[in-house]
């Protein structure tokens, strides 16, 4: 994402720079460090294990002095000190928050005057299997996604919502929105295989109580890394994914 071509100034103490909300293991953090060479990043997440991994990676890359990690439960009304950033970045994290409206108000109060809030959220579930692929039940992936939608409707109700009205309700001015799609066909790339494996493992966890025994058996064949039918051994994998990007100030 191009952030209006602006530079994020070097942070002094805990002011300026950028904050990554729900940073995970740091994919967005390191992208920001690369995009803004003079900036310092505050990476906030509720997982101590994720932050340890992020810290280890930052040390290995020699950028440890530009990263501050903060263990933070962003579901709490009062957030820890995250500074006064010029940029707040939230990638696939807002929908996990218990009270997204309160979280958006917190971001609004957090930003420095004239600062920018960049939001990235999934616009649909990633898909990997071709229609009618061998060694699976026809329509298996679609049924897994339908079961996952039921799960998220109860447990993660803000996944897939239109964030534009929620941002404006929190006081932001919406600068722009766009959807970015990724479409890779017919690949045996091990990165795509690992991505598909992890995604389908999570889908199985959410769908296990809804899927038929035949679908579960077909899914387990794909997830069995020792099986000749393992998803890691396929050369017809696709990767279809869409992200909705928004900028607000």
PDB file of C-alpha atoms in Angstrom:
ATOM      1  CA  UNK A   1       0.000   0.000   0.000  1.00  0.00           C
ATOM      2  CA  UNK A   2       1.303   3.449  -0.870  1.00  0.00           C
ATOM      3  CA  UNK A   3       0.566   5.796   2.012  1.00  0.00           C
ATOM      4  CA  UNK A   4       0.007   8.982   0.005  1.00  0.00           C
ATOM      5  CA  UNK A   5       3.723   9.205  -0.658  1.00  0.00           C
ATOM      6  CA  UNK A   6       4.373  10.780   2.722  1.00  0.00           C
ATOM      7  CA  UNK A   7       7.335  10.092   4.962  1.00  0.00           C
ATOM      8  CA  UNK A   8       6.943   8.904   8.526  1.00  0.00           C
ATOM      9  CA  UNK A   9       9.396  10.917  10.654  1.00  0.00           C
ATOM     10  CA  UNK A  10      11.943   9.367  12.940  1.00  0.00           C
ATOM     11  CA  UNK A  11      10.420   8.800  16.361  1.00  0.00           C
ATOM     12  CA  UNK A  12      11.859  10.433  19.435  1.00  0.00           C
ATOM     13  CA  UNK A  13      11.075   8.737  22.756  1.00  0.00           C
ATOM     14  CA  UNK A  14       7.608   7.290  22.048  1.00  0.00           C
ATOM     15  CA  UNK A  15       6.384  10.045  19.725  1.00  0.00           C
ATOM     16  CA  UNK A  16       6.022  10.051  15.934  1.00  0.00           C
ATOM     17  CA  UNK A  17       6.730   7.014  13.827  1.00  0.00           C
ATOM     18  CA  UNK A  18       4.165   4.282  13.322  1.00  0.00           C
ATOM     19  CA  UNK A  19       2.158   1.807  15.379  1.00  0.00           C
ATOM     20  CA  UNK A  20       1.145  -1.645  14.170  1.00  0.00           C
ATOM     21  CA  UNK A  21      -1.998  -2.920  15.941  1.00  0.00           C
ATOM     22  CA  UNK A  22      -2.271  -6.695  16.283  1.00  0.00           C
ATOM     23  CA  UNK A  23       1.129  -6.996  14.633  1.00  0.00           C
ATOM     24  CA  UNK A  24       1.436 -10.796  14.959  1.00  0.00           C
ATOM     25  CA  UNK A  25       4.932 -11.986  14.073  1.00  0.00           C
ATOM     26  CA  UNK A  26       5.734  -8.801  12.183  1.00  0.00           C
ATOM     27  CA  UNK A  27       5.004  -9.088   8.446  1.00  0.00           C
ATOM     28  CA  UNK A  28       3.484  -5.594   8.439  1.00  0.00           C
ATOM     29  CA  UNK A  29       6.075  -4.252  10.846  1.00  0.00           C
ATOM     30  CA  UNK A  30       8.975  -5.171   8.588  1.00  0.00           C
ATOM     31  CA  UNK A  31       7.150  -3.902   5.503  1.00  0.00           C
ATOM     32  CA  UNK A  32       6.764  -0.528   7.235  1.00  0.00           C
ATOM     33  CA  UNK A  33      10.433  -0.483   8.246  1.00  0.00           C
ATOM     34  CA  UNK A  34      11.380  -1.116   4.622  1.00  0.00           C
ATOM     35  CA  UNK A  35       8.923   1.481   3.278  1.00  0.00           C
ATOM     36  CA  UNK A  36       9.954   4.194   5.762  1.00  0.00           C
ATOM     37  CA  UNK A  37      13.718   3.796   6.380  1.00  0.00           C
ATOM     38  CA  UNK A  38      13.864   6.619   8.929  1.00  0.00           C
ATOM     39  CA  UNK A  39      10.933   5.500  11.064  1.00  0.00           C
ATOM     40  CA  UNK A  40      10.637   3.655  14.337  1.00  0.00           C
ATOM     41  CA  UNK A  41       7.758   1.220  14.737  1.00  0.00           C
ATOM     42  CA  UNK A  42       5.807   0.313  17.860  1.00  0.00           C
ATOM     43  CA  UNK A  43       4.484  -3.222  17.410  1.00  0.00           C
ATOM     44  CA  UNK A  44       1.536  -4.094  19.666  1.00  0.00           C
ATOM     45  CA  UNK A  45       0.013  -7.535  20.102  1.00  0.00           C
ATOM     46  CA  UNK A  46      -1.702  -9.658  22.756  1.00  0.00           C
ATOM     47  CA  UNK A  47       0.606 -12.632  22.136  1.00  0.00           C
ATOM     48  CA  UNK A  48       3.927 -12.647  23.973  1.00  0.00           C
ATOM     49  CA  UNK A  49       5.096 -15.515  21.736  1.00  0.00           C
ATOM     50  CA  UNK A  50       4.423 -13.474  18.584  1.00  0.00           C
ATOM     51  CA  UNK A  51       6.300 -10.507  19.993  1.00  0.00           C
ATOM     52  CA  UNK A  52       9.287 -12.687  20.951  1.00  0.00           C
ATOM     53  CA  UNK A  53       9.433 -14.002  17.397  1.00  0.00           C
ATOM     54  CA  UNK A  54       9.150 -10.473  16.004  1.00  0.00           C
ATOM     55  CA  UNK A  55      11.941  -9.327  18.276  1.00  0.00           C
ATOM     56  CA  UNK A  56      14.158 -12.224  17.213  1.00  0.00           C
ATOM     57  CA  UNK A  57      13.563 -11.395  13.543  1.00  0.00           C
ATOM     58  CA  UNK A  58      14.291  -7.711  14.088  1.00  0.00           C
ATOM     59  CA  UNK A  59      17.587  -8.641  15.754  1.00  0.00           C
ATOM     60  CA  UNK A  60      18.487 -10.968  12.887  1.00  0.00           C
ATOM     61  CA  UNK A  61      17.752  -8.205  10.361  1.00  0.00           C
ATOM     62  CA  UNK A  62      19.708  -5.603  12.324  1.00  0.00           C
ATOM     63  CA  UNK A  63      16.716  -3.306  12.877  1.00  0.00           C
ATOM     64  CA  UNK A  64      16.180  -4.026  16.565  1.00  0.00           C
ATOM     65  CA  UNK A  65      16.885  -0.394  17.477  1.00  0.00           C
ATOM     66  CA  UNK A  66      13.938   0.724  15.317  1.00  0.00           C
ATOM     67  CA  UNK A  67      11.309  -1.565  16.857  1.00  0.00           C
ATOM     68  CA  UNK A  68       9.527  -1.266  20.191  1.00  0.00           C
ATOM     69  CA  UNK A  69       7.263  -4.182  21.158  1.00  0.00           C
ATOM     70  CA  UNK A  70       4.303  -3.681  23.475  1.00  0.00           C
ATOM     71  CA  UNK A  71       2.269  -6.528  24.967  1.00  0.00           C
ATOM     72  CA  UNK A  72      -1.258  -5.138  24.779  1.00  0.00           C
ATOM     73  CA  UNK A  73      -4.785  -6.447  25.176  1.00  0.00           C
ATOM     74  CA  UNK A  74      -6.473  -4.188  22.635  1.00  0.00           C
ATOM     75  CA  UNK A  75      -9.894  -5.397  23.799  1.00  0.00           C
ATOM     76  CA  UNK A  76      -9.408  -3.290  26.922  1.00  0.00           C
ATOM     77  CA  UNK A  77     -10.921   0.184  26.919  1.00  0.00           C
ATOM     78  CA  UNK A  78      -7.673   1.748  28.141  1.00  0.00           C
ATOM     79  CA  UNK A  79      -4.656   0.925  25.993  1.00  0.00           C
ATOM     80  CA  UNK A  80      -1.038   1.079  27.153  1.00  0.00           C
ATOM     81  CA  UNK A  81       1.199   3.945  26.058  1.00  0.00           C
ATOM     82  CA  UNK A  82       1.669   3.573  22.295  1.00  0.00           C
ATOM     83  CA  UNK A  83       3.053   7.044  21.765  1.00  0.00           C
ATOM     84  CA  UNK A  84       1.655   9.679  19.430  1.00  0.00           C
ATOM     85  CA  UNK A  85       2.193   8.098  15.991  1.00  0.00           C
ATOM     86  CA  UNK A  86       1.870   9.712  12.579  1.00  0.00           C
ATOM     87  CA  UNK A  87       0.692   6.379  11.158  1.00  0.00           C
ATOM     88  CA  UNK A  88      -1.358   3.530  12.641  1.00  0.00           C
ATOM     89  CA  UNK A  89      -1.470   0.299  10.658  1.00  0.00           C
ATOM     90  CA  UNK A  90      -3.978  -2.504  11.284  1.00  0.00           C
ATOM     91  CA  UNK A  91      -3.803  -5.506   8.973  1.00  0.00           C
ATOM     92  CA  UNK A  92      -6.451  -8.227   9.482  1.00  0.00           C
ATOM     93  CA  UNK A  93      -6.624  -7.362  13.174  1.00  0.00           C
ATOM     94  CA  UNK A  94      -9.582  -5.040  13.693  1.00  0.00           C
ATOM     95  CA  UNK A  95     -12.190  -7.761  13.166  1.00  0.00           C
ATOM     96  CA  UNK A  96     -10.716  -9.704  16.104  1.00  0.00           C
ATOM     97  CA  UNK A  97     -11.395  -6.920  18.584  1.00  0.00           C
ATOM     98  CA  UNK A  98     -14.349  -7.415  20.907  1.00  0.00           C
ATOM     99  CA  UNK A  99     -15.483  -3.783  20.678  1.00  0.00           C
ATOM    100  CA  UNK A 100     -14.350  -2.496  17.295  1.00  0.00           C
ATOM    101  CA  UNK A 101     -16.131   0.858  17.724  1.00  0.00           C
ATOM    102  CA  UNK A 102     -14.180   1.539  20.931  1.00  0.00           C
ATOM    103  CA  UNK A 103     -10.951   0.404  19.260  1.00  0.00           C
ATOM    104  CA  UNK A 104     -11.500   2.867  16.407  1.00  0.00           C
ATOM    105  CA  UNK A 105     -12.126   5.687  18.873  1.00  0.00           C
ATOM    106  CA  UNK A 106      -8.893   4.750  20.651  1.00  0.00           C
ATOM    107  CA  UNK A 107      -6.996   4.944  17.356  1.00  0.00           C
ATOM    108  CA  UNK A 108      -8.552   8.330  16.629  1.00  0.00           C
ATOM    109  CA  UNK A 109      -7.339   9.632  19.990  1.00  0.00           C
ATOM    110  CA  UNK A 110      -3.939   7.982  19.521  1.00  0.00           C
ATOM    111  CA  UNK A 111      -2.997   9.545  16.177  1.00  0.00           C
ATOM    112  CA  UNK A 112      -0.982  12.723  15.982  1.00  0.00           C
ATOM    113  CA  UNK A 113      -2.770  15.661  14.296  1.00  0.00           C
ATOM    114  CA  UNK A 114      -2.774  15.057  10.540  1.00  0.00           C
ATOM    115  CA  UNK A 115      -1.860  11.403  11.060  1.00  0.00           C
ATOM    116  CA  UNK A 116      -3.062   8.521   8.906  1.00  0.00           C
ATOM    117  CA  UNK A 117      -4.851   5.295   9.805  1.00  0.00           C
ATOM    118  CA  UNK A 118      -4.356   2.456   7.288  1.00  0.00           C
ATOM    119  CA  UNK A 119      -6.681  -0.551   7.527  1.00  0.00           C
ATOM    120  CA  UNK A 120      -6.377  -3.833   5.657  1.00  0.00           C
ATOM    121  CA  UNK A 121      -9.046  -6.520   6.018  1.00  0.00           C
ATOM    122  CA  UNK A 122      -9.863  -9.721   4.156  1.00  0.00           C
ATOM    123  CA  UNK A 123     -12.596  -9.376   1.539  1.00  0.00           C
ATOM    124  CA  UNK A 124     -13.488 -13.067   1.492  1.00  0.00           C
ATOM    125  CA  UNK A 125     -11.824 -16.364   2.377  1.00  0.00           C
ATOM    126  CA  UNK A 126      -8.647 -17.566   0.612  1.00  0.00           C
ATOM    127  CA  UNK A 127      -9.248 -20.402  -1.877  1.00  0.00           C
ATOM    128  CA  UNK A 128      -6.771 -22.987  -3.078  1.00  0.00           C
ATOM    129  CA  UNK A 129      -8.403 -26.056  -4.663  1.00  0.00           C
ATOM    130  CA  UNK A 130      -9.590 -26.242  -8.274  1.00  0.00           C
ATOM    131  CA  UNK A 131     -13.242 -27.157  -8.780  1.00  0.00           C
ATOM    132  CA  UNK A 132     -13.693 -30.920  -9.058  1.00  0.00           C
ATOM    133  CA  UNK A 133     -10.136 -31.652  -7.968  1.00  0.00           C
ATOM    134  CA  UNK A 134      -9.328 -35.361  -7.507  1.00  0.00           C
ATOM    135  CA  UNK A 135      -9.080 -37.047  -4.101  1.00  0.00           C
ATOM    136  CA  UNK A 136     -11.651 -34.747  -2.529  1.00  0.00           C
ATOM    137  CA  UNK A 137     -15.409 -34.469  -2.220  1.00  0.00           C
ATOM    138  CA  UNK A 138     -16.862 -32.153  -4.911  1.00  0.00           C
ATOM    139  CA  UNK A 139     -17.471 -28.740  -3.377  1.00  0.00           C
ATOM    140  CA  UNK A 140     -15.483 -29.568  -0.236  1.00  0.00           C
ATOM    141  CA  UNK A 141     -13.733 -26.211   0.037  1.00  0.00           C
ATOM    142  CA  UNK A 142     -16.982 -24.264  -0.424  1.00  0.00           C
ATOM    143  CA  UNK A 143     -18.668 -26.281   2.344  1.00  0.00           C
ATOM    144  CA  UNK A 144     -15.698 -25.612   4.617  1.00  0.00           C
ATOM    145  CA  UNK A 145     -16.034 -21.900   3.920  1.00  0.00           C
ATOM    146  CA  UNK A 146     -19.778 -21.991   4.592  1.00  0.00           C
ATOM    147  CA  UNK A 147     -19.131 -23.655   7.942  1.00  0.00           C
ATOM    148  CA  UNK A 148     -16.431 -21.092   8.718  1.00  0.00           C
ATOM    149  CA  UNK A 149     -18.857 -18.255   7.967  1.00  0.00           C
ATOM    150  CA  UNK A 150     -21.259 -19.733  10.519  1.00  0.00           C
ATOM    151  CA  UNK A 151     -18.432 -19.897  13.059  1.00  0.00           C
ATOM    152  CA  UNK A 152     -17.380 -16.303  12.459  1.00  0.00           C
ATOM    153  CA  UNK A 153     -20.959 -15.030  12.607  1.00  0.00           C
ATOM    154  CA  UNK A 154     -21.049 -16.180  16.245  1.00  0.00           C
ATOM    155  CA  UNK A 155     -17.447 -15.671  17.331  1.00  0.00           C
ATOM    156  CA  UNK A 156     -15.975 -12.918  15.096  1.00  0.00           C
ATOM    157  CA  UNK A 157     -19.012 -10.864  14.020  1.00  0.00           C
ATOM    158  CA  UNK A 158     -16.978  -7.963  12.579  1.00  0.00           C
ATOM    159  CA  UNK A 159     -15.206 -10.065   9.983  1.00  0.00           C
ATOM    160  CA  UNK A 160     -16.233  -8.900   6.519  1.00  0.00           C
ATOM    161  CA  UNK A 161     -18.076  -5.755   7.645  1.00  0.00           C
ATOM    162  CA  UNK A 162     -17.896  -2.434   5.783  1.00  0.00           C
ATOM    163  CA  UNK A 163     -15.411  -0.455   7.841  1.00  0.00           C
ATOM    164  CA  UNK A 164     -16.005   2.845   6.028  1.00  0.00           C
ATOM    165  CA  UNK A 165     -19.102   3.914   8.023  1.00  0.00           C
ATOM    166  CA  UNK A 166     -17.490   2.696  11.251  1.00  0.00           C
ATOM    167  CA  UNK A 167     -14.405   4.831  10.594  1.00  0.00           C
ATOM    168  CA  UNK A 168     -16.449   7.952   9.907  1.00  0.00           C
ATOM    169  CA  UNK A 169     -18.586   7.302  13.003  1.00  0.00           C
ATOM    170  CA  UNK A 170     -15.372   7.284  15.057  1.00  0.00           C
ATOM    171  CA  UNK A 171     -14.450  10.736  13.726  1.00  0.00           C
ATOM    172  CA  UNK A 172     -12.163   9.833  10.798  1.00  0.00           C
ATOM    173  CA  UNK A 173     -12.298  11.298   7.312  1.00  0.00           C
ATOM    174  CA  UNK A 174     -12.127   8.467   4.789  1.00  0.00           C
ATOM    175  CA  UNK A 175      -9.317   9.171   2.323  1.00  0.00           C
ATOM    176  CA  UNK A 176      -9.919   6.223   0.014  1.00  0.00           C
ATOM    177  CA  UNK A 177     -10.694   2.533  -0.356  1.00  0.00           C
ATOM    178  CA  UNK A 178      -9.694  -0.155  -2.816  1.00  0.00           C
ATOM    179  CA  UNK A 179      -9.625  -3.922  -3.160  1.00  0.00           C
ATOM    180  CA  UNK A 180      -6.439  -5.781  -4.037  1.00  0.00           C
ATOM    181  CA  UNK A 181      -6.723  -9.346  -5.348  1.00  0.00           C
ATOM    182  CA  UNK A 182      -4.146 -12.124  -5.556  1.00  0.00           C
ATOM    183  CA  UNK A 183      -4.721 -14.828  -8.183  1.00  0.00           C
ATOM    184  CA  UNK A 184      -2.110 -17.537  -8.725  1.00  0.00           C
ATOM    185  CA  UNK A 185      -3.078 -20.576 -10.793  1.00  0.00           C
ATOM    186  CA  UNK A 186      -1.618 -24.073 -11.094  1.00  0.00           C
ATOM    187  CA  UNK A 187       1.246 -23.805  -8.665  1.00  0.00           C
ATOM    188  CA  UNK A 188       3.366 -26.276  -6.712  1.00  0.00           C
ATOM    189  CA  UNK A 189       5.118 -23.479  -4.908  1.00  0.00           C
ATOM    190  CA  UNK A 190       5.948 -24.732  -1.382  1.00  0.00           C
ATOM    191  CA  UNK A 191       5.007 -21.346   0.103  1.00  0.00           C
ATOM    192  CA  UNK A 192       1.489 -21.633  -1.360  1.00  0.00           C
ATOM    193  CA  UNK A 193       1.299 -25.246  -0.194  1.00  0.00           C
ATOM    194  CA  UNK A 194       2.218 -24.265   3.366  1.00  0.00           C
ATOM    195  CA  UNK A 195      -0.254 -21.373   3.264  1.00  0.00           C
ATOM    196  CA  UNK A 196      -3.017 -23.700   2.027  1.00  0.00           C
ATOM    197  CA  UNK A 197      -2.167 -26.298   4.676  1.00  0.00           C
ATOM    198  CA  UNK A 198      -2.350 -23.802   7.536  1.00  0.00           C
ATOM    199  CA  UNK A 199      -5.561 -22.230   6.250  1.00  0.00           C
ATOM    200  CA  UNK A 200      -7.349 -25.566   5.767  1.00  0.00           C
ATOM    201  CA  UNK A 201      -6.211 -26.732   9.209  1.00  0.00           C
ATOM    202  CA  UNK A 202      -7.929 -23.691  10.715  1.00  0.00           C
ATOM    203  CA  UNK A 203     -11.003 -24.305   8.552  1.00  0.00           C
ATOM    204  CA  UNK A 204     -11.168 -27.893   9.806  1.00  0.00           C
ATOM    205  CA  UNK A 205     -11.149 -26.689  13.411  1.00  0.00           C
ATOM    206  CA  UNK A 206     -14.073 -24.344  12.721  1.00  0.00           C
ATOM    207  CA  UNK A 207     -16.031 -26.723  10.481  1.00  0.00           C
ATOM    208  CA  UNK A 208     -15.613 -30.071  12.238  1.00  0.00           C
ATOM    209  CA  UNK A 209     -19.048 -29.975  13.882  1.00  0.00           C
ATOM    210  CA  UNK A 210     -20.819 -29.078  10.629  1.00  0.00           C
ATOM    211  CA  UNK A 211     -19.116 -31.156   7.930  1.00  0.00           C
ATOM    212  CA  UNK A 212     -20.208 -34.684   7.068  1.00  0.00           C
ATOM    213  CA  UNK A 213     -17.947 -37.606   7.981  1.00  0.00           C
ATOM    214  CA  UNK A 214     -17.143 -37.978   4.259  1.00  0.00           C
ATOM    215  CA  UNK A 215     -16.044 -34.361   4.010  1.00  0.00           C
ATOM    216  CA  UNK A 216     -13.949 -34.633   7.171  1.00  0.00           C
ATOM    217  CA  UNK A 217     -12.247 -37.746   5.786  1.00  0.00           C
ATOM    218  CA  UNK A 218     -11.534 -35.979   2.470  1.00  0.00           C
ATOM    219  CA  UNK A 219     -10.181 -32.939   4.296  1.00  0.00           C
ATOM    220  CA  UNK A 220      -7.987 -35.101   6.514  1.00  0.00           C
ATOM    221  CA  UNK A 221      -6.456 -36.733   3.425  1.00  0.00           C
ATOM    222  CA  UNK A 222      -5.457 -33.294   2.199  1.00  0.00           C
ATOM    223  CA  UNK A 223      -4.060 -32.319   5.595  1.00  0.00           C
ATOM    224  CA  UNK A 224      -2.068 -35.541   6.118  1.00  0.00           C
ATOM    225  CA  UNK A 225       1.433 -34.418   5.186  1.00  0.00           C
ATOM    226  CA  UNK A 226       2.558 -38.066   4.875  1.00  0.00           C
ATOM    227  CA  UNK A 227      -0.243 -38.975   2.465  1.00  0.00           C
ATOM    228  CA  UNK A 228       0.238 -39.106  -1.328  1.00  0.00           C
ATOM    229  CA  UNK A 229      -2.931 -36.969  -1.450  1.00  0.00           C
ATOM    230  CA  UNK A 230      -1.415 -34.287   0.817  1.00  0.00           C
ATOM    231  CA  UNK A 231      -2.059 -30.735  -0.264  1.00  0.00           C
ATOM    232  CA  UNK A 232       1.725 -30.244  -0.099  1.00  0.00           C
ATOM    233  CA  UNK A 233       2.151 -32.702  -2.997  1.00  0.00           C
ATOM    234  CA  UNK A 234      -0.332 -31.125  -5.396  1.00  0.00           C
ATOM    235  CA  UNK A 235       0.747 -29.261  -8.516  1.00  0.00           C
ATOM    236  CA  UNK A 236      -2.685 -27.754  -9.232  1.00  0.00           C
ATOM    237  CA  UNK A 237      -2.996 -25.454  -6.221  1.00  0.00           C
ATOM    238  CA  UNK A 238      -4.308 -21.959  -6.754  1.00  0.00           C
ATOM    239  CA  UNK A 239      -4.212 -18.969  -4.442  1.00  0.00           C
ATOM    240  CA  UNK A 240      -7.172 -16.618  -4.665  1.00  0.00           C
ATOM    241  CA  UNK A 241      -7.394 -13.925  -2.028  1.00  0.00           C
ATOM    242  CA  UNK A 242      -8.756 -10.394  -1.821  1.00  0.00           C
ATOM    243  CA  UNK A 243      -7.938  -7.613   0.614  1.00  0.00           C
ATOM    244  CA  UNK A 244      -9.907  -4.435   1.201  1.00  0.00           C
ATOM    245  CA  UNK A 245      -7.666  -1.448   1.953  1.00  0.00           C
ATOM    246  CA  UNK A 246      -8.792   1.803   3.508  1.00  0.00           C
ATOM    247  CA  UNK A 247      -7.047   5.062   4.446  1.00  0.00           C
ATOM    248  CA  UNK A 248      -8.461   7.481   6.961  1.00  0.00           C
ATOM    249  CA  UNK A 249      -7.220  10.577   8.747  1.00  0.00           C
TER     250      UNK A 249
END
